Structures are given as structure tokens and as C-alpha cells.
Short mmCIF file of C-alpha atoms and ligand atoms in Angstrom, two decimals:
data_model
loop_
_atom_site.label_atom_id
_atom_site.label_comp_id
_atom_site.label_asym_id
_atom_site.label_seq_id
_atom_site.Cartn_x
_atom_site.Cartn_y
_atom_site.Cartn_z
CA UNK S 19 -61.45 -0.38 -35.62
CA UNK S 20 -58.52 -1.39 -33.72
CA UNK S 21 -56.83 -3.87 -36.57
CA UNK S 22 -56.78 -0.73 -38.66
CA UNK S 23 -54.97 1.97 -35.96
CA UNK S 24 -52.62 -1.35 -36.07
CA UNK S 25 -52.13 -1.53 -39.60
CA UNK S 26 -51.75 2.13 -39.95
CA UNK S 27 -48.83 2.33 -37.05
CA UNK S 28 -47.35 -0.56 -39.39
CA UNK S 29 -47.47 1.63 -42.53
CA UNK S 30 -46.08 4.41 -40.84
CA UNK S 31 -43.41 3.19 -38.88
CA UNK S 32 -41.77 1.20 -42.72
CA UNK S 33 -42.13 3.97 -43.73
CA UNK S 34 -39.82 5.63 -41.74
CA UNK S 35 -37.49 2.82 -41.45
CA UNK S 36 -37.33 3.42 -45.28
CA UNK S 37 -36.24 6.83 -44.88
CA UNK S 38 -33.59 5.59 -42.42
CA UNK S 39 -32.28 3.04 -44.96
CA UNK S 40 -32.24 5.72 -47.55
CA UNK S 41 -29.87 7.98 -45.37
CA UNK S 42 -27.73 5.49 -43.92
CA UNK S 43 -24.67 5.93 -42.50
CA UNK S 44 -20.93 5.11 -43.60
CA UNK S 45 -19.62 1.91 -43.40
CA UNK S 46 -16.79 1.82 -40.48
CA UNK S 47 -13.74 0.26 -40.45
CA UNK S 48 -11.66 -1.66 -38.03
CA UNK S 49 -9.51 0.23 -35.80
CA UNK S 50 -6.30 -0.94 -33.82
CA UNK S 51 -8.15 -3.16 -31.50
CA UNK S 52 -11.23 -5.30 -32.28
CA UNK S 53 -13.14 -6.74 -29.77
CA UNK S 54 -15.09 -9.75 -30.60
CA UNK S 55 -17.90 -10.42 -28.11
CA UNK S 56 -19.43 -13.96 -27.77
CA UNK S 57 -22.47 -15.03 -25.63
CA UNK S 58 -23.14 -18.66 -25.05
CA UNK S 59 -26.71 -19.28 -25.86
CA UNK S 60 -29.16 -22.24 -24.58
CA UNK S 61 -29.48 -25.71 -25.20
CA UNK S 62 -26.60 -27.14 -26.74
CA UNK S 63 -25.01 -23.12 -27.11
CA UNK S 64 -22.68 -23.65 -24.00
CA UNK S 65 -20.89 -27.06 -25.15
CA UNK S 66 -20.46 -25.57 -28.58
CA UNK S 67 -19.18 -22.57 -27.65
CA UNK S 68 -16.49 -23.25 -25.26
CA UNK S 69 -14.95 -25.36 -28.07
CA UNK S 70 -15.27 -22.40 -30.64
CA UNK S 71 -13.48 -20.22 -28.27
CA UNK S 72 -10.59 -22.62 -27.24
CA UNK S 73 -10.29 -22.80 -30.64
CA UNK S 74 -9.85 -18.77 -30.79
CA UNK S 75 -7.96 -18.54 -28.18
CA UNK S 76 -5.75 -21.22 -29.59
CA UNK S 77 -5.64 -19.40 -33.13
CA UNK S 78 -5.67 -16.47 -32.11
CA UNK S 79 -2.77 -16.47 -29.34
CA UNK S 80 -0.10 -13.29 -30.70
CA UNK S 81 -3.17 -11.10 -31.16
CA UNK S 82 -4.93 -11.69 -27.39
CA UNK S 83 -1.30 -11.59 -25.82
CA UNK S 84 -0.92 -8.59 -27.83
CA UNK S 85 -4.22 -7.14 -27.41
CA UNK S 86 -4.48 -6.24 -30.85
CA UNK S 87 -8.27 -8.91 -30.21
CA UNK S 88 -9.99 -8.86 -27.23
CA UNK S 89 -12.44 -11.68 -26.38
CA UNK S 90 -15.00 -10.69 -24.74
CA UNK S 91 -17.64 -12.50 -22.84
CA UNK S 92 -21.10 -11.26 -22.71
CA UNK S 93 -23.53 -12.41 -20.24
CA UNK S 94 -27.33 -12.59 -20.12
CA UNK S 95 -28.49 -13.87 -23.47
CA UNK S 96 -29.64 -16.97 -21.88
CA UNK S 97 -33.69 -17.71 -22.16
CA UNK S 98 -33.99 -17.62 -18.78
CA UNK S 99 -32.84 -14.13 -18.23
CA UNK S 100 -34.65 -12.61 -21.22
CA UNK S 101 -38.23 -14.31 -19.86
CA UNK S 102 -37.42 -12.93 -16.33
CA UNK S 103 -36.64 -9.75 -18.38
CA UNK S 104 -39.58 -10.26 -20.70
CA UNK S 105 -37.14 -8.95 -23.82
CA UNK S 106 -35.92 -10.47 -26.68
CA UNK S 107 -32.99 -8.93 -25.99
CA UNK S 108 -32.38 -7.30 -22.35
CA UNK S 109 -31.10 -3.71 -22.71
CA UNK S 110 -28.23 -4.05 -20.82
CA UNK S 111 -26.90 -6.90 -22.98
CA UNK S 112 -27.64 -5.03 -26.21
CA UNK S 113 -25.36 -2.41 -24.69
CA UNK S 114 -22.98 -4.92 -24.22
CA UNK S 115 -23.09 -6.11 -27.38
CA UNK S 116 -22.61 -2.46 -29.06
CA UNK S 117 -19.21 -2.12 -27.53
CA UNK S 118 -17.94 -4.80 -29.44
CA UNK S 119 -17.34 -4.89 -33.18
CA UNK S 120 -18.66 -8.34 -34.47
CA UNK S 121 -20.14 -11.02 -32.15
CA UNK S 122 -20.00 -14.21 -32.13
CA UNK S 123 -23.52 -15.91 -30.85
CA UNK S 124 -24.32 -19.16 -29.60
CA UNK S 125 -27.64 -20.62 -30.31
CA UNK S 126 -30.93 -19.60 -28.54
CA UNK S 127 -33.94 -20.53 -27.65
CA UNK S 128 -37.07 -18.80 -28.92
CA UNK S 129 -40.46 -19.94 -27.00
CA UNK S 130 -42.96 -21.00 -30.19
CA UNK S 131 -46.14 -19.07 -31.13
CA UNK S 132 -49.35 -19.65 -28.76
CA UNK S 133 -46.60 -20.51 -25.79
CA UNK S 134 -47.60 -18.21 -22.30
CA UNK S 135 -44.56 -16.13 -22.85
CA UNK S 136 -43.95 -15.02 -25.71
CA UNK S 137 -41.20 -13.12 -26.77
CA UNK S 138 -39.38 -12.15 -29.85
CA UNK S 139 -36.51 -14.10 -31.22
CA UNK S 140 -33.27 -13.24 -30.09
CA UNK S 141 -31.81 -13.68 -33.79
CA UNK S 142 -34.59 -11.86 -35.29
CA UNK S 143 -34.12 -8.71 -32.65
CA UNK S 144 -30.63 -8.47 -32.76
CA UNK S 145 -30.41 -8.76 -36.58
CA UNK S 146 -32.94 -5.88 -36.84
CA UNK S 147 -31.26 -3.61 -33.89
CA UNK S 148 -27.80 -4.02 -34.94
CA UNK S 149 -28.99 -3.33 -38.44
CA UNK S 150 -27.24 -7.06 -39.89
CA UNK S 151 -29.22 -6.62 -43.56
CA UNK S 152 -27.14 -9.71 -45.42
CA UNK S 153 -27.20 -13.38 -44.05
CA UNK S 154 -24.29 -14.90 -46.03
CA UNK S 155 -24.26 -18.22 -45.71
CA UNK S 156 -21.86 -20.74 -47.73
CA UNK S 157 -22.14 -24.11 -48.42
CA UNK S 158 -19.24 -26.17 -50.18
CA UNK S 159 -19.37 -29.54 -51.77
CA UNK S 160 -15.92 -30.38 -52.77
CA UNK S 161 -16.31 -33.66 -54.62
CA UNK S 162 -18.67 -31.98 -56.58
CA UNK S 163 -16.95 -28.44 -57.63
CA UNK S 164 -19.36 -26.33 -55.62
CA UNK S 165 -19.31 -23.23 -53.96
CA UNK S 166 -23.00 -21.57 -53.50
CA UNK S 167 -23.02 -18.41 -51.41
CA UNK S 168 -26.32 -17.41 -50.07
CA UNK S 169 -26.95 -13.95 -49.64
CA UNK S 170 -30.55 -14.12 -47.39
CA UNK S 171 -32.26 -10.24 -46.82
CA UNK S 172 -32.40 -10.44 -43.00
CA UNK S 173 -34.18 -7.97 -41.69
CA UNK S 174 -37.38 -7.41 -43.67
CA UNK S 175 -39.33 -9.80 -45.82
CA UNK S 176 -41.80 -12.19 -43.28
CA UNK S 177 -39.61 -11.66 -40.35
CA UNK S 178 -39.44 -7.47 -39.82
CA UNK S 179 -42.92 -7.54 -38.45
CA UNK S 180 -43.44 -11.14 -37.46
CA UNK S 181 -44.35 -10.81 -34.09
CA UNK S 182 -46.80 -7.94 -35.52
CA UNK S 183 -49.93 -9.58 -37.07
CA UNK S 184 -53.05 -8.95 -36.17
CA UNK S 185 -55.95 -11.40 -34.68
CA UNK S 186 -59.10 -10.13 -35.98
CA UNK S 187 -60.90 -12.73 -34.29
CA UNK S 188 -60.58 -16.30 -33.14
CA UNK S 189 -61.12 -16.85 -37.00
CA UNK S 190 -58.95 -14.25 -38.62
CA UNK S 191 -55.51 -13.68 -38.23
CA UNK S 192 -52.84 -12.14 -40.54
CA UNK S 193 -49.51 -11.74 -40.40
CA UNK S 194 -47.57 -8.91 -42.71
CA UNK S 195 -44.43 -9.33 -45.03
CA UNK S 196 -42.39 -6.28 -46.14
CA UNK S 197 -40.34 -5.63 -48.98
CA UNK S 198 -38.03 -2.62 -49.42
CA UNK S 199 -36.77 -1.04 -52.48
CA UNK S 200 -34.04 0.37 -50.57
CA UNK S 201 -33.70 -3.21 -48.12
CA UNK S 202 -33.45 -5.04 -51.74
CA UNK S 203 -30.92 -3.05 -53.48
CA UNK S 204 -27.94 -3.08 -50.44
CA UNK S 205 -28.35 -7.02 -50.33
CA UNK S 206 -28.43 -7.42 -54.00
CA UNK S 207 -25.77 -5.07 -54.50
CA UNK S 208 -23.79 -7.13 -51.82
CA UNK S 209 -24.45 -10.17 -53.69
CA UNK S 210 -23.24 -9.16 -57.01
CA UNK S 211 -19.93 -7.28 -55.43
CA UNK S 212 -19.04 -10.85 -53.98
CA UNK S 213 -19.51 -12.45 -57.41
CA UNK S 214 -17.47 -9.81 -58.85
CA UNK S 215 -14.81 -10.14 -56.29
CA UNK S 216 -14.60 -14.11 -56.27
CA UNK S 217 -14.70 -14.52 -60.17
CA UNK S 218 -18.51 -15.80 -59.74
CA UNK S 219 -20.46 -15.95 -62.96
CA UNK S 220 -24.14 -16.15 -62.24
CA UNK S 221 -26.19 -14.67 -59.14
CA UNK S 222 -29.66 -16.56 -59.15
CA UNK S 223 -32.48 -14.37 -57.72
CA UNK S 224 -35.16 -16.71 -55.56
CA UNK S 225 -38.81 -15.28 -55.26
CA UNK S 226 -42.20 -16.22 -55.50
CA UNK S 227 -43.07 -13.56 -57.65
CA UNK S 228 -45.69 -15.25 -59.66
CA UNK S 229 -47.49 -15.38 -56.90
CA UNK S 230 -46.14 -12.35 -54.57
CA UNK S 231 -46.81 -9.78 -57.00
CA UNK S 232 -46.00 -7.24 -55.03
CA UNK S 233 -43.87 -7.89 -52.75
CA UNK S 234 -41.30 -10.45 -54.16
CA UNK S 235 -42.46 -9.27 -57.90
CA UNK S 236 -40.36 -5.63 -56.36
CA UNK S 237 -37.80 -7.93 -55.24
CA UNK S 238 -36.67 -9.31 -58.38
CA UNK S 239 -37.09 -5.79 -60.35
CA UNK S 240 -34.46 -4.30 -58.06
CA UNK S 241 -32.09 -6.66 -58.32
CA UNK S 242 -32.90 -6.56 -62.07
CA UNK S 243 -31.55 -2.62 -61.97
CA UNK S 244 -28.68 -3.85 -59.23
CA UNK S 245 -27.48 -6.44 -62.08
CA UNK S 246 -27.20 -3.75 -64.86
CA UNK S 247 -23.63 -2.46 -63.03
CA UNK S 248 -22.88 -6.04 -63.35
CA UNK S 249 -22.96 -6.99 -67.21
CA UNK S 250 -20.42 -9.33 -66.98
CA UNK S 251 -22.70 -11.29 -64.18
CA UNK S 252 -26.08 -13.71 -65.55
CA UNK S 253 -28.81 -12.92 -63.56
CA UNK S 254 -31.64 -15.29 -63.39
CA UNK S 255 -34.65 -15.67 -61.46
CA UNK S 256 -35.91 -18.91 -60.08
CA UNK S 257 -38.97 -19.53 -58.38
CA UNK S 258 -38.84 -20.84 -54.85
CA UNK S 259 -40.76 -24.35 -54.94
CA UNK S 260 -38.50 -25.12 -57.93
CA UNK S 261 -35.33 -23.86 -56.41
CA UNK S 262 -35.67 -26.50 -53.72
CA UNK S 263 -36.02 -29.35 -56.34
CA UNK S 264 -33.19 -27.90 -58.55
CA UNK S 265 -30.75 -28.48 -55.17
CA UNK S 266 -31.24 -31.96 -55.13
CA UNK S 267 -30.83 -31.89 -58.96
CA UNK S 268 -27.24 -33.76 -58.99
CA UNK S 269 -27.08 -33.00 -62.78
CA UNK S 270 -27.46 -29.37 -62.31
CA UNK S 271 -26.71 -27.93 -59.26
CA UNK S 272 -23.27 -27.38 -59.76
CA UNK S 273 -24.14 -24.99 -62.02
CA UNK S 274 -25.32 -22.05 -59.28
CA UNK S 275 -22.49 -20.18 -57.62
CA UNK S 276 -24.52 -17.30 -56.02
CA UNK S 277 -28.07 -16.53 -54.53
CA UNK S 278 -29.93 -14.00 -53.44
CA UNK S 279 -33.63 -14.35 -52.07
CA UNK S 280 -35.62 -12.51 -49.27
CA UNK S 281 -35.75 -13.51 -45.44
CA UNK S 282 -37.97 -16.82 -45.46
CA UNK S 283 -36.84 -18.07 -48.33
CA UNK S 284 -33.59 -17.66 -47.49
CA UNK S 285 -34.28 -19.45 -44.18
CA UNK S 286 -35.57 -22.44 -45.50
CA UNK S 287 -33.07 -22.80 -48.52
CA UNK S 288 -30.00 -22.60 -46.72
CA UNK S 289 -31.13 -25.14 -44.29
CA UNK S 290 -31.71 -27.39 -47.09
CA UNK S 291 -28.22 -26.56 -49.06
CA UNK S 292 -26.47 -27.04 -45.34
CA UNK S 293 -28.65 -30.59 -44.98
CA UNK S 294 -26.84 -31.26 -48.45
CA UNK S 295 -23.40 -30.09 -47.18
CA UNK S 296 -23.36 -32.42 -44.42
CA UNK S 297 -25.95 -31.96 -42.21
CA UNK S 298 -27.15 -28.19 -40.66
CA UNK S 299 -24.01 -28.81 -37.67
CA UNK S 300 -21.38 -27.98 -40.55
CA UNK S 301 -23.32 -24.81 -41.61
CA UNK S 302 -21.94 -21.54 -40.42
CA UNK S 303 -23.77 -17.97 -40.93
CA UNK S 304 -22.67 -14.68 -41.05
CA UNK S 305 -24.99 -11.59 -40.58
CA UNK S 306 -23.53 -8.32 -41.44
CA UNK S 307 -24.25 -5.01 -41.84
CA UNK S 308 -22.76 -1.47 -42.32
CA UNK S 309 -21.46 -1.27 -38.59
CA UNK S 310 -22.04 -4.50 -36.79
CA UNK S 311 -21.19 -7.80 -37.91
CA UNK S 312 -22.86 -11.65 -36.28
CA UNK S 313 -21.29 -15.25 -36.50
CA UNK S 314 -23.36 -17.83 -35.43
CA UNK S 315 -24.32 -21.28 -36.76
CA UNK S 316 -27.36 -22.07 -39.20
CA UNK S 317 -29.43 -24.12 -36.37
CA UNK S 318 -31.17 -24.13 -32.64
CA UNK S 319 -30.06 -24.72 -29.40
CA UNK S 320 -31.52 -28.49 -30.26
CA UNK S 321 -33.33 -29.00 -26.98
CA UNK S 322 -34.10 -32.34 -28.57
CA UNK S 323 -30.66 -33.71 -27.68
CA UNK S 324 -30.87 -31.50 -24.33
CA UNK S 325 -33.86 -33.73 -23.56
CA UNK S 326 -32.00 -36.86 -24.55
CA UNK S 327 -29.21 -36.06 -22.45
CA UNK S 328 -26.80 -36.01 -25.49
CA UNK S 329 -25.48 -32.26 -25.46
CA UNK S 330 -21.88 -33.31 -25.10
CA UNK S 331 -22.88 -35.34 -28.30
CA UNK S 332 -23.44 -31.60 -30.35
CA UNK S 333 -21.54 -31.23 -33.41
CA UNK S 334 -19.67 -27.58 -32.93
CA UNK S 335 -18.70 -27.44 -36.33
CA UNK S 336 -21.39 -24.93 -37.55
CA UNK S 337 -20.38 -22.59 -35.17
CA UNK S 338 -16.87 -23.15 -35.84
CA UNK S 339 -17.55 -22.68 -39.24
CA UNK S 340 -18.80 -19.34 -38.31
CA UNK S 341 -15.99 -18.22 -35.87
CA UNK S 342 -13.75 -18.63 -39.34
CA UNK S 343 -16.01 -16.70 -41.52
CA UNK S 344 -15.81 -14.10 -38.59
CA UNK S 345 -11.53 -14.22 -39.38
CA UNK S 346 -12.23 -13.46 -42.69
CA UNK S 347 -14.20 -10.23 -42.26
CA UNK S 348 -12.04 -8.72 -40.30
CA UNK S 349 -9.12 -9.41 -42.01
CA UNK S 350 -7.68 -12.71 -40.51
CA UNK S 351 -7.38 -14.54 -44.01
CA UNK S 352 -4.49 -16.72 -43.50
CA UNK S 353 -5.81 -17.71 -39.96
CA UNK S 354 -9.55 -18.22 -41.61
CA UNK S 355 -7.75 -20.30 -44.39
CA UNK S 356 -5.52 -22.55 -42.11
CA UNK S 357 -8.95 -23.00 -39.77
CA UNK S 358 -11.29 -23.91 -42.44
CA UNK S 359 -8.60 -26.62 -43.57
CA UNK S 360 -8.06 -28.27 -40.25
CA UNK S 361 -12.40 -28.07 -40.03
CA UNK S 362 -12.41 -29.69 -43.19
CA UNK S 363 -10.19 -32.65 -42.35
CA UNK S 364 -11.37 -32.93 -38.70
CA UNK S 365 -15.33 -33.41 -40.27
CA UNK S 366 -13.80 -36.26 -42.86
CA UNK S 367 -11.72 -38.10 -39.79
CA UNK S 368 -14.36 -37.46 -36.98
CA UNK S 369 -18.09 -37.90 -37.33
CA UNK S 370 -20.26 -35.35 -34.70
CA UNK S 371 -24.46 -36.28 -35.77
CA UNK S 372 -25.86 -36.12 -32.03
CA UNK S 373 -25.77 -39.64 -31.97
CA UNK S 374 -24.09 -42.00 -28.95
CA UNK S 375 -23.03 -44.21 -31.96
CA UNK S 376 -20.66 -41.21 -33.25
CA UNK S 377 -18.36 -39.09 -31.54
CA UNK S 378 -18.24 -36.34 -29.03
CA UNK S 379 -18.09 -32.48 -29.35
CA UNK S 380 -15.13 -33.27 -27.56
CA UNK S 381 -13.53 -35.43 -29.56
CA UNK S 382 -13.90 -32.94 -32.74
CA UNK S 383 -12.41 -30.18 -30.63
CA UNK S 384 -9.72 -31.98 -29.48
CA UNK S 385 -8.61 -32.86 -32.83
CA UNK S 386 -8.85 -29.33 -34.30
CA UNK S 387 -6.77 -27.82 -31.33
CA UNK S 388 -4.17 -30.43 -32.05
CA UNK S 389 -3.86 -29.79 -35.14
CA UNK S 390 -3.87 -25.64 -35.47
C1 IPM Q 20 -31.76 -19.10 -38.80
C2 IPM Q 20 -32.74 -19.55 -37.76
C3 IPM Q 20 -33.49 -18.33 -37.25
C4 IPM Q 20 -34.28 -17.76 -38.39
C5 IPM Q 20 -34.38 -18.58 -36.05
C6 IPM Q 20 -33.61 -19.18 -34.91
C7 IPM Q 20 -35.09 -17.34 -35.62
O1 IPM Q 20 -33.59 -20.51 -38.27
O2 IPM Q 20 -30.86 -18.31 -38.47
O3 IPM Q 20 -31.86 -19.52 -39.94
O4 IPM Q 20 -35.42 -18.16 -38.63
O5 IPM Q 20 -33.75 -16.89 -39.07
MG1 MG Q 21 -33.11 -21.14 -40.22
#
């Protein structure tokens, strides 16, 4: 039967991509020059972009005059050229991409399930080709004392073979969901060496595994024998329905500093915390892994205000955000520091929602660049 041949080229192609992750290469580090690509996305990408990058270039100016950072722009990731292209990602922009060391990515669009062309996210394909395993995503509440950092698997869990189900028939369908031992243990280890390094005393571990035996019921156990380096750390494990109520919980929330939870979860949770933060336009992302590194922000390309005519309305923030988490890893500290300051005071002074009511990407921009 042809569902099986399917489900048997599944099995065997995790299982080499287990073998990979069990012999994977060195970690590099930065050399002289680092060349950070960005690519514009759709929608609302453009507007939000150009202000992240004045804001680079502004930041930024010794080390471009001195080429010690290159910006560099990289064309093509736009949804019209990877339809016409019928690839997530076109190969000659993944090439591009691979000559720079981190990238910074504005949104795109990815057509829905059951649309006539169908093609695989451009998030989900570059996360898996580039190899970017940990989605770290913070979200800061000053007023009250928090500091969550999400650490989201990001390249197995529902998403490494989510364009990969099978239709039995017009009445059956499945989709697949893949957990690692080896996938687990590099994102849990990278969760509990950023608690160590920050002074972080609990890493809360978000499954489903009452449910997922298998799959999320592996999760936690790895993480389990990740957490026994870390005595110092509490490890708990909270289920994933609860999790969401426990964020809202203004009693208690303050009390979680780290996370760690497989792909979906991870999707939905951090929208949620960034919702709490401010709204999902003061959210920036980071996806990393042992050679590549991608900064981009937690939502769309919001073709909702595309529709409405209100992109110059978009809120850059989240990508800003990102373009200062991007400083910090590699290396820029004091820039990243001075940069999330200014983005901190400009979102108090200067509200960005998408509404006419409120101000303009513009206005937030302008601000920030006046003020580096
Ligand atoms: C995110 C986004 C992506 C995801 C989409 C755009 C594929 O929601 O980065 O959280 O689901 O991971
Ligand atoms: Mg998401």
C-alpha cells in the first residue's frame, strides 16, 4: 500500500537525521568579519525592515565603515518568487543565505493548507536546512520582576514532517510528530546552560506527556537526565493546557524564569507570553544553531493590515527586538544593551498597534534613531 512505502521512507529518513544529530559537527566561531544577511519578507516585512536596518546602520556605523560587519542584502525570499520557483526556499537564495553568518529575516508569507499552491514554510525550511535547533524567545515584564526565556525545539516535534502526512482517503488523513532523543538533549542542554549562565533558578519543562506517551513522555525523560548536570537548577514539568492558564496567573507567574517545550507548544506559548508582553509586535525570536544563527520577529507578514491599507501602521518593534538579540550573539553587548534601552523607552512614549488611532512605524523609528 502506498501510505505504508510513505511511512516507511519517513522512518528511515529520522532515522538517519538521528545519526546526523548524533555526529554533529563543531560549533564555529566568529571570525574577523561577520556578515549579517537580511531579506525583507512579504506583507508588512518591507516597512519593518527598512527601519530595523536604519537602525543597524545607525548603531552599527564604526563597524560597516570599518568593515569589521557587512550588511548584506539578500534578494528573492519574497512569496512571489518562491511560487514562481515552487520552493520554500529557492536554491539560489539558500546559497545566499549560507555565505552569511546569522540572518536577519523579515516576515513571510506561507500559503495555508488546501490552498492550489502549496508550499512549505519559509521559517519551517530554513530552520530545518540551516540546522537552527533552539527558538529562544524572551519576554520581559518589568513592573512585574519577570524575565521568562523560552527555549522552543525548532526543528522536530509537529513541524519536521508537517508537510508529510498522509491522506488515506477523503476520510483519513494523518499527520506525524517526531521526537528525538538526541533533538531533546542539545535544546535542553541549551536551556539549562542559559539558566546557569544568567543566575536562573528553575527551567520548567512543557509537554503533554500524559497524553503523548511517547513522544513528549521521551521529551521530558531527557531533559530529566540533561537536569542531573544541573543540581543547583529545579526542574519541573508542567503540562501544556495548564501552562497556558498558569501565564495569566498574576499571582504566580513571576515565579518561572526558564522554559523548555517542543516545537508546537513552543509556538503557541510564546505567542501567548509575547500577547502578555505587549502585544506579538514587541516579541523578537532568535533561532540558532551550531553554525547558523536567525533573527526575526514572533509574527506574520499580517496581510490583514496589507488588506486594510495600514502597513505603514506596522509596529517594527518585534523585529527590532530581534536585530538586538542578533548584537548579543555575536558579541555586540554594549550596543544590544544601549538598543534594547532606547526600544524600551520608545514602546512606553510611542504606541505602534496597527491602528490609524496610534502611531506610525515611522514615528517609532524616528524616535529610536534619534535617540541611539
Ligand atoms: C513562529 C511562526 C512560524 C511557526 C510560522 C510563520 C511558520 O508562527 O515563528 O512562531 O509556526 O513557527
Ligand atoms: Mg508562532
Amino acid at each position: 500500500m502506498e501510505a505504508e512505502q510513505h511511512f516507511l521512507q519517513l522512518v528511515k529518513e529520522q532515522l538517519e537525521r538521528v545519526e546526523r544529530l548524533k555526529n554533529k559537527p563543531a560549533a564555529v566561531n566568529f571570525k574577523d568579519q561577520i556578515v549579517i544577511g537580511y531579506c525583507s519578507g512579504d506583507g508588512i516585512g518591507p516597512i519593518i525592515t527598512d527601519a530595523t536596518i536604519r537602525v543597524l546602520q545607525k548603531l552599527l556605523a564604526d563597524e560597516l565603515e570599518s568593515k569589521k560587519i557587512v550588511l548584506k542584502e539578500i534578494q528573492g525570499l519574497t512569496i512571489e518568487n518562491r511560487l514562481a520557483k515552487n520552493m520554500a526556499v529557492p536554491d539560489d537564495v539558500l546559497a545566499e543565505i549560507k555565505t552569511c553568518d546569522v540572518l536577519l529575516k523579515g516576515p513571510t508569507t506561507t500559503p495555508s493548507g488546501g490552498s492550489a499552491k502549496n508550499i512549505e514554510s519559509a521559517n519551517v525550511t530554513l530552520r530545518r536546512e540551516l540546522d537552527l535547533y533552539a527558538n529562544v524567545r524572551p519576554v520581559i515584564l518589568r513592573d512585574e520582576g519577570i524575565d521568562w526565556m523560552f527555549f522552543r525545539e525548532n526543528t522536530e516535534g509537529a513541524y519536521v514532517l508537517g508537510s508529510r502526512g498522509i491522506e488515506i482517503s477523503d476520510d483519513l488523513v494523518f499527520d506525524f510528530r517526531v521526537i528525538t532523543a538526541p533533538g531533546t538533549e542539545r535544546i535542553a542542554r541549551a536551556a539549562f546552560k542559559y539558566a546557569r549562565d544568567n543566575g536562573k533558578k528553575r527551567v520548567t519543562v512543557v509537554t503533554k506527556s500524559n497524553i503523548l506517551k511517547k513522544t513528549d513522555g521521551k521529551f521530558w525523560s531527557v531533559c530529566m537526565e540533561v537536569a542531573k548536570e544541573y543540581p543547583e537548577i529545579q526542574v519541573d514539568e508542567y503540562f501544556i493546557d495548564i501552562m497556558t492558564a498558569k501565564l495569566l496567573d498574576t499571582a504566580e507567574r513571576a515565579s518561572f524564569e526558564v522554559f523548555v517545550l517542543p516545537n508546537l507548544y513552543g509556538d503557541i506559548i510564546t505567542d501567548e507570553a509575547a500577547q502578555i508582553q505587549g502585544g506579538v509586535g514587541t516579541a523578537g525570536s532568535a533561532n540558532i544553531g551550531d553554525r547558523y544563527a536567525m533573527f526575526e520577529a514572533v509574527h506574520g507578514s499580517a496581510p490583514r493590515l496589507i488588506e486594510l491599507g495600514l502597513a505603514e501602521y506596522a509596529n517594527p518593534s518585534s523585529l527590532i527586538k530581534a536585530a538586538e538579540i542578533m548584537l548579543r550573539h555575536i558579541g555586540f553587548i554594549d550596543k544590544a544593551n544601549k538598543l534594547a534601552t532606547i526600544l524600551g523607552e520608545a514602546n512606553q512614549k510611542i504606541k505602534v498597534t496597527g491602528n490609524v488611532a496610534d502611531s506610525k512605524c515611522l514615528d517609532i523609528t524616528e524616535y529610536i534613531l534619534a535617540n541611539l
